[in-house]
Coordinates of C-alpha atoms and ligand atoms in Angstrom, one line a residue:
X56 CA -2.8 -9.8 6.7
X57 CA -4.4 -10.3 3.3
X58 CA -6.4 -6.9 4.0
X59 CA -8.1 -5.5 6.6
X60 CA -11.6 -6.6 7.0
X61 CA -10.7 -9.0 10.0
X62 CA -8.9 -6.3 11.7
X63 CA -10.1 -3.5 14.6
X64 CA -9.3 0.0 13.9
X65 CA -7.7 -0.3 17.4
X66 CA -5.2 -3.5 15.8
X67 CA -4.6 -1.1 13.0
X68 CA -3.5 2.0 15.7
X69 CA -1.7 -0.4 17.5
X70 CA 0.6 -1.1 14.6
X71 CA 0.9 2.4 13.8
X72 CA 2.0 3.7 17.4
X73 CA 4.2 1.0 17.2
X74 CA 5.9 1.9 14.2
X75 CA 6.3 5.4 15.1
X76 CA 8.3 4.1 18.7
X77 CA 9.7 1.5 16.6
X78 CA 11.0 4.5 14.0
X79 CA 12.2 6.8 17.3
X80 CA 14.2 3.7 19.1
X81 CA 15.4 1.0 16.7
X82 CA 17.5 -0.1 18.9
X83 CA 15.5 -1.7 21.4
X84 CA 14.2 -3.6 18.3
X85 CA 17.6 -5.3 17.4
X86 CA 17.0 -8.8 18.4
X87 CA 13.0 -8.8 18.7
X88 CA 13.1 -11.7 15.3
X89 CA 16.2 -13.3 16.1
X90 CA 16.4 -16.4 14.2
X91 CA 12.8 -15.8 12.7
X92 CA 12.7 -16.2 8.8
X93 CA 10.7 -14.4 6.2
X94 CA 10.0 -15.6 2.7
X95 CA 9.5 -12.9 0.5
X96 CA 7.5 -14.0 -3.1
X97 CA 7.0 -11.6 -5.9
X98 CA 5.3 -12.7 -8.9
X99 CA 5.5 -8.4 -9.9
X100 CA 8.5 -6.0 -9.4
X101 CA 9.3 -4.0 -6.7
X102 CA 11.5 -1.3 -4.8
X103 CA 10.0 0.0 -1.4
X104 CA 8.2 -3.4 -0.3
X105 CA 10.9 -6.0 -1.0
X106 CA 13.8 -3.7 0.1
X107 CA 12.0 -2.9 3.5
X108 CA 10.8 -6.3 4.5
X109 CA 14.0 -7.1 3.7
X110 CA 15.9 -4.7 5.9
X111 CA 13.4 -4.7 8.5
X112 CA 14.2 -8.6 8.8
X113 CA 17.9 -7.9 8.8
X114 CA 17.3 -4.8 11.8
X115 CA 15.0 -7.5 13.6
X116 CA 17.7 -9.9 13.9
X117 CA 16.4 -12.3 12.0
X118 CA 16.3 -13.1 7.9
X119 CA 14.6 -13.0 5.1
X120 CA 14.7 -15.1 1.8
X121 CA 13.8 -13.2 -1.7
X122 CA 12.1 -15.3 -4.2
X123 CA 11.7 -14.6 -7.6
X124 CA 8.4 -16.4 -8.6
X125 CA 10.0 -17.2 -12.0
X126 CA 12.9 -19.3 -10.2
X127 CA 10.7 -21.4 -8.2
X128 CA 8.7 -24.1 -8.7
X129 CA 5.5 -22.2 -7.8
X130 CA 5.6 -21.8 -11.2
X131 CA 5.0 -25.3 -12.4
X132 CA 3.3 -26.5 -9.1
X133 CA -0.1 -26.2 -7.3
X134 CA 0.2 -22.7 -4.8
X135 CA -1.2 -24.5 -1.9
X136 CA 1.3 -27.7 -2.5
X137 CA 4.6 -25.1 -2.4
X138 CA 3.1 -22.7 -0.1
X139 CA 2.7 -26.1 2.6
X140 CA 6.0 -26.6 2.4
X141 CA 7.1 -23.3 2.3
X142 CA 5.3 -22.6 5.4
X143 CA 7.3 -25.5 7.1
X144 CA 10.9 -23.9 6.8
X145 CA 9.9 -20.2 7.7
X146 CA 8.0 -18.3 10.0
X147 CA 6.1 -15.6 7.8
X148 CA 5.2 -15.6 4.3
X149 CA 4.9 -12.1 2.9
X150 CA 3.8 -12.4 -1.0
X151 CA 3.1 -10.2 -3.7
X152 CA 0.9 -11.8 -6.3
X153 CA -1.2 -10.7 -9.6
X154 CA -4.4 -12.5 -7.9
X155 CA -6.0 -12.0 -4.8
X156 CA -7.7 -15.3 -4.9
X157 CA -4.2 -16.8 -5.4
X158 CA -3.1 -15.2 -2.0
X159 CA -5.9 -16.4 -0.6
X160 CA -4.7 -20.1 -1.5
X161 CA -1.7 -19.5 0.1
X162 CA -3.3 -18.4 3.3
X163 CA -5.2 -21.2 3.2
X164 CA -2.2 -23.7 2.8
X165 CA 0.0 -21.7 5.0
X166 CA 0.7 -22.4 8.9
X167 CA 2.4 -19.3 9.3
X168 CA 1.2 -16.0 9.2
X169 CA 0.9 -14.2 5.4
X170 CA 1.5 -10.7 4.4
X171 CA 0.2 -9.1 1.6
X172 CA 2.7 -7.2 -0.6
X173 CA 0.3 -6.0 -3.1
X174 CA -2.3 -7.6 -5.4
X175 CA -4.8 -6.5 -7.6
X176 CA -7.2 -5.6 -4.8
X177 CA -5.1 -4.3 -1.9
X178 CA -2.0 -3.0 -0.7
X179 CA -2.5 -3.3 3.2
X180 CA 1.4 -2.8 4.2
X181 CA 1.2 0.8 2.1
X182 CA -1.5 2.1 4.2
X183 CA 0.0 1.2 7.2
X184 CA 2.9 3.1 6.5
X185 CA 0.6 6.3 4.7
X186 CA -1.5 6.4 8.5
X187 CA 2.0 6.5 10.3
X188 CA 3.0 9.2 8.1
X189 CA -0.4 11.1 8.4
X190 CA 0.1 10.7 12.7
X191 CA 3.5 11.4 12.5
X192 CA 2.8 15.1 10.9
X193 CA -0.4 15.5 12.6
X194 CA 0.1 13.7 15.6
X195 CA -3.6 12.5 15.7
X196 CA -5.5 10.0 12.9
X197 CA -9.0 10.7 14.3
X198 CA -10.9 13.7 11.8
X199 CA -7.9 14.0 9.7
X200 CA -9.6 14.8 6.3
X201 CA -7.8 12.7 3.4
X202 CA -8.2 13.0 0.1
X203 CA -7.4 10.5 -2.3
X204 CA -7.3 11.7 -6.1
X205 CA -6.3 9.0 -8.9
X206 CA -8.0 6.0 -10.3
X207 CA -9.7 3.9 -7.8
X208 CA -7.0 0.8 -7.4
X209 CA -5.6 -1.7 -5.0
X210 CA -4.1 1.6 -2.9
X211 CA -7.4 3.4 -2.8
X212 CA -9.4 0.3 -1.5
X213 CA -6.5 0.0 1.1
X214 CA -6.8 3.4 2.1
X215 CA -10.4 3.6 2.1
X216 CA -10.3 0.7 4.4
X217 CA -7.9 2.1 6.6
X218 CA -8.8 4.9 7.0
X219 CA -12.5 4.8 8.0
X220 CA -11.4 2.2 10.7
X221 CA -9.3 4.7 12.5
X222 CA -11.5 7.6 12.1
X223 CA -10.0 9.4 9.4
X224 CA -12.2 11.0 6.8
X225 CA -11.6 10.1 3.3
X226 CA -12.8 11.8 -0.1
X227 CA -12.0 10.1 -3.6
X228 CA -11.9 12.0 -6.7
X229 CA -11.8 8.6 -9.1
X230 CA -13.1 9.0 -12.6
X231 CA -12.0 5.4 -13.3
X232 CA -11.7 2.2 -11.7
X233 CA -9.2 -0.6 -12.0
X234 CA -12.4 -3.0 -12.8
X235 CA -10.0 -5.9 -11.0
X236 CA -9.8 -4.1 -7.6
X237 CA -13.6 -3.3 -7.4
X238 CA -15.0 -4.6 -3.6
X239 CA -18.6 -3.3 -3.1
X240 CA -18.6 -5.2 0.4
X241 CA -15.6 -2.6 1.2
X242 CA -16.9 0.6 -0.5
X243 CA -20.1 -0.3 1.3
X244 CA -18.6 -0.8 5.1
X245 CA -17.0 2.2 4.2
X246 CA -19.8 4.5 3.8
X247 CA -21.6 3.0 6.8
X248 CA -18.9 4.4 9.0
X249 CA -20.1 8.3 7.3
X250 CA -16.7 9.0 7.2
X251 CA -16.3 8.0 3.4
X252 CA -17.3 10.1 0.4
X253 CA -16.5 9.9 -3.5
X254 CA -17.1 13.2 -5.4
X255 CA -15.2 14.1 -9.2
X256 CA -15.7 18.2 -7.9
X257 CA -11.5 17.6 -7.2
X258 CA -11.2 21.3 -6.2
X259 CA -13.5 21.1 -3.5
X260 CA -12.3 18.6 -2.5
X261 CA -8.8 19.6 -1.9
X262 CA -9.5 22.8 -0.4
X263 CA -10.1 21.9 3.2
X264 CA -7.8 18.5 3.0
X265 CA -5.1 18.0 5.3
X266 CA -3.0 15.6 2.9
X267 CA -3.5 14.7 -0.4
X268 CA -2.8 11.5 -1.9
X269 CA -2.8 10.0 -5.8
X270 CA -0.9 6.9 -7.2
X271 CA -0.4 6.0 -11.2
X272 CA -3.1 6.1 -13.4
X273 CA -1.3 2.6 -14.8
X274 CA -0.6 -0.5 -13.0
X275 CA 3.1 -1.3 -12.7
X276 CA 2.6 -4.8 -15.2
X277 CA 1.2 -2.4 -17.8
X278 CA 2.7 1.3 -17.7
X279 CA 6.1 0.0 -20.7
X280 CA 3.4 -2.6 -22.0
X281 CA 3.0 -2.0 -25.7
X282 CA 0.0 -3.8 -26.0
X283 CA -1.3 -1.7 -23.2
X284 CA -0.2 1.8 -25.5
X285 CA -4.1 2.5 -26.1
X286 CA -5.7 2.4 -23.0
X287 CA -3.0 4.2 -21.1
X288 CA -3.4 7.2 -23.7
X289 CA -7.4 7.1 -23.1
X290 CA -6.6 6.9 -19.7
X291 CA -4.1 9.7 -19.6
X292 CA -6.6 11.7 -21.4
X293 CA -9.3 11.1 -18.9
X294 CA -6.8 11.9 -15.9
X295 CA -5.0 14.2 -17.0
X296 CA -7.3 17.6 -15.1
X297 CA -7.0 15.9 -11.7
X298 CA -2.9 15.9 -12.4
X299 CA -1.5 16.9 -8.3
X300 CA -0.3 20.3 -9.3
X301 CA 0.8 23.7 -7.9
X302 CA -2.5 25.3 -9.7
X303 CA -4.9 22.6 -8.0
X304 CA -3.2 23.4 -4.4
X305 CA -3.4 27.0 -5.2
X306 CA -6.0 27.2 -2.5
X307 CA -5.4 24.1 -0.3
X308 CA -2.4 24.1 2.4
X309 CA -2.4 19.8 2.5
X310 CA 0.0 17.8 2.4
X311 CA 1.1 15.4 -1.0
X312 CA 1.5 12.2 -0.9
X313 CA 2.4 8.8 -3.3
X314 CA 3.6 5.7 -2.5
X315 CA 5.4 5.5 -5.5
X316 CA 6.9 4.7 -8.1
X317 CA 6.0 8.1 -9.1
X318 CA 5.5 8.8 -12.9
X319 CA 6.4 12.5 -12.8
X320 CA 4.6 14.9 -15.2
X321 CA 1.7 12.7 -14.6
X322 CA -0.7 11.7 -12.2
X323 CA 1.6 14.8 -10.5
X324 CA 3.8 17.4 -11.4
X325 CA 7.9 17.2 -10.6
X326 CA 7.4 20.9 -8.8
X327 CA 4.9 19.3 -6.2
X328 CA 7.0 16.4 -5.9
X329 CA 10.1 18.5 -5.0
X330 CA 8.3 21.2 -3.2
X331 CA 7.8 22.0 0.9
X332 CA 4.1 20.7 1.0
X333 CA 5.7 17.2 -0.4
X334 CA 6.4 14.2 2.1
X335 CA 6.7 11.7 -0.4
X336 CA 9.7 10.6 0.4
X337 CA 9.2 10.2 4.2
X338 CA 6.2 8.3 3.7
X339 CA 8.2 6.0 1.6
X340 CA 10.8 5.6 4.4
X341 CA 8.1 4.4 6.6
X342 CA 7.5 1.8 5.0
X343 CA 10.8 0.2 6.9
X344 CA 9.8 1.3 10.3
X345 CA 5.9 -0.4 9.5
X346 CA 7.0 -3.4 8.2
X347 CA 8.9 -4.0 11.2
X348 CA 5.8 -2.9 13.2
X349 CA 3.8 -5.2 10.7
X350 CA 6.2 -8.1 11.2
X351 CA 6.1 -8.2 15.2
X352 CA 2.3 -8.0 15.8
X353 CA 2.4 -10.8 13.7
X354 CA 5.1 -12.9 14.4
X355 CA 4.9 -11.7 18.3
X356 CA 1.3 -13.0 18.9
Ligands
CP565 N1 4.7 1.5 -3.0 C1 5.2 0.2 -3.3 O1 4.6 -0.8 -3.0 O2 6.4 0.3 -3.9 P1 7.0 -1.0 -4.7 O3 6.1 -1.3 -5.8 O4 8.3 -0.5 -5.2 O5 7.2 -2.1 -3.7

């Protein structure tokens, strides 16, 4: 699962109903990976994805293995050499890498399946977890209207993705692009489904929205990066009037979301993050109960 382009919307359902039963009745889930093992790589840092693979592995009955990319020898070898033998000792590789083209190396060298934790491009586990959040308030995916408001990133290509395979309508309100996460081949399949638009007119936009979603305006390698000081002022600058705020909801009832890490006072304001209309924090949560989900279509097949 390196994105979604060789996946059905119906795959992508199926993973989310199963999450959602897998979320209700962990228990019956106790020993569906017993004796499996994961190997989790992470060339970047990370809270929600290595702590949930890792517990899901653990609530699966079976293991998994963190592996900080600096300790290995990934680092002085070829990616397709380690990933070979890598491949030979576990069951699933689930890696987080700076370069998509890297990840793709690894699928190539890899006779098990790999997961995606996040690169440059796309961050397929998230919006698994985002849709089972969105059915599991709604209780439907199909015209859902959500609106995506942020720079267009890895999250916003998975969403996009996502979303328009499962019938959900997405708006983004981007004013910049993470030039590195650009895929015209997925922007365009998108549209060709009609149930993609991009507009800047963000309080249109949020008016009629059901959920509302935004992400940092920095990537995670650069937001302390000195050398990174200027850009992330020109960017703040740029951003800062599509901030997620109490006076841009003033007329919309959706719901907010972020996969986090949040940088409050930001691309969003602490009240929003703290108020009623917020489910950041159960959106983070099920990113457990997908991964598991994520995990056994994979592993089960
Ligand atoms: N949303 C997300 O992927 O969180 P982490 O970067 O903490 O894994």
């Amino acid at each position: 699962m390196l994105n979604f382009k060789n996946w059905t919307g119906k795959q992508i359902v199926d993973v989310i109903n199963r999450s959602l039963e897998i979320k209700q009745n962990p228990q019956n889930y106790w020993k569906e990976l017993e004796a499996r093992s994961l190997a989790m790589i992470f060339q970047k840092t990370s809270t929600r994805t290595r702590v949930s693979f890792e517990v899901a592995m653990t609530e699966l009955g079976g293991h998994a293995i963190f592996l900080d990319w600096r300790a290995t020898n990934f680092t002085l070898a070829d990616i397709y050499d380690e990933t070979k033998y890598l491949s030979r000792n576990v069951d699933c590789i689930m890696a987080r890498l700076m370069r998509h083209e890297d990840l793709k190396v690894m699928a190539k060298a890899s006779r098990v399946p790999v997961i995606n934790g996040c690169d440059e491009k796309y961050h397929p586990c998230q919006a698994i977890a985002d849709l089972m959040t969105v059915k599991e308030v709604k209780g439907n995916l199909e015209g859902v209207k959500l609106v995506y408001v942020g720079v267009h990133n890895n999250v916003c290509n998975s969403l996009i993705e996502a979303c328009t395979k499962v019938g959900v309508r997405i708006t983004t309100v981007t004013p910049l692009i993470n030039e590195p996460s650009k895929d015209d081949e997925l922007i365009k399949a998108a549209e060709e489904t009609g149930l993609y638009e991009n507009t800047l007119d963000v309080r249109a936009a949020v008016k009629d929205a059901d959920f509302v979603y935004t992400d940092t305006w920095v990537d995670m390698e650069f937001f302390l990066d000195p050398k990174y000081a200027k850009e992330k002022e020109r960017r703040m600058n740029i951003m800062m009037p599509y901030q997620i705020n109490a006076k841009l909801l003033r007329e919309s009832n959706a719901y907010v979301m972020h996969d986090m890490p949040i940088h409050r006072d930001y691309e969003i304001s602490a009240e929003i993050i703290e108020s009623p209309r917020s489910i950041i924090y159960q959106q983070a949560e099920n990113r457990l109960h997908s991964a598991k989900a994520i995990l056994i279509a994979l592993l089960k097949k």
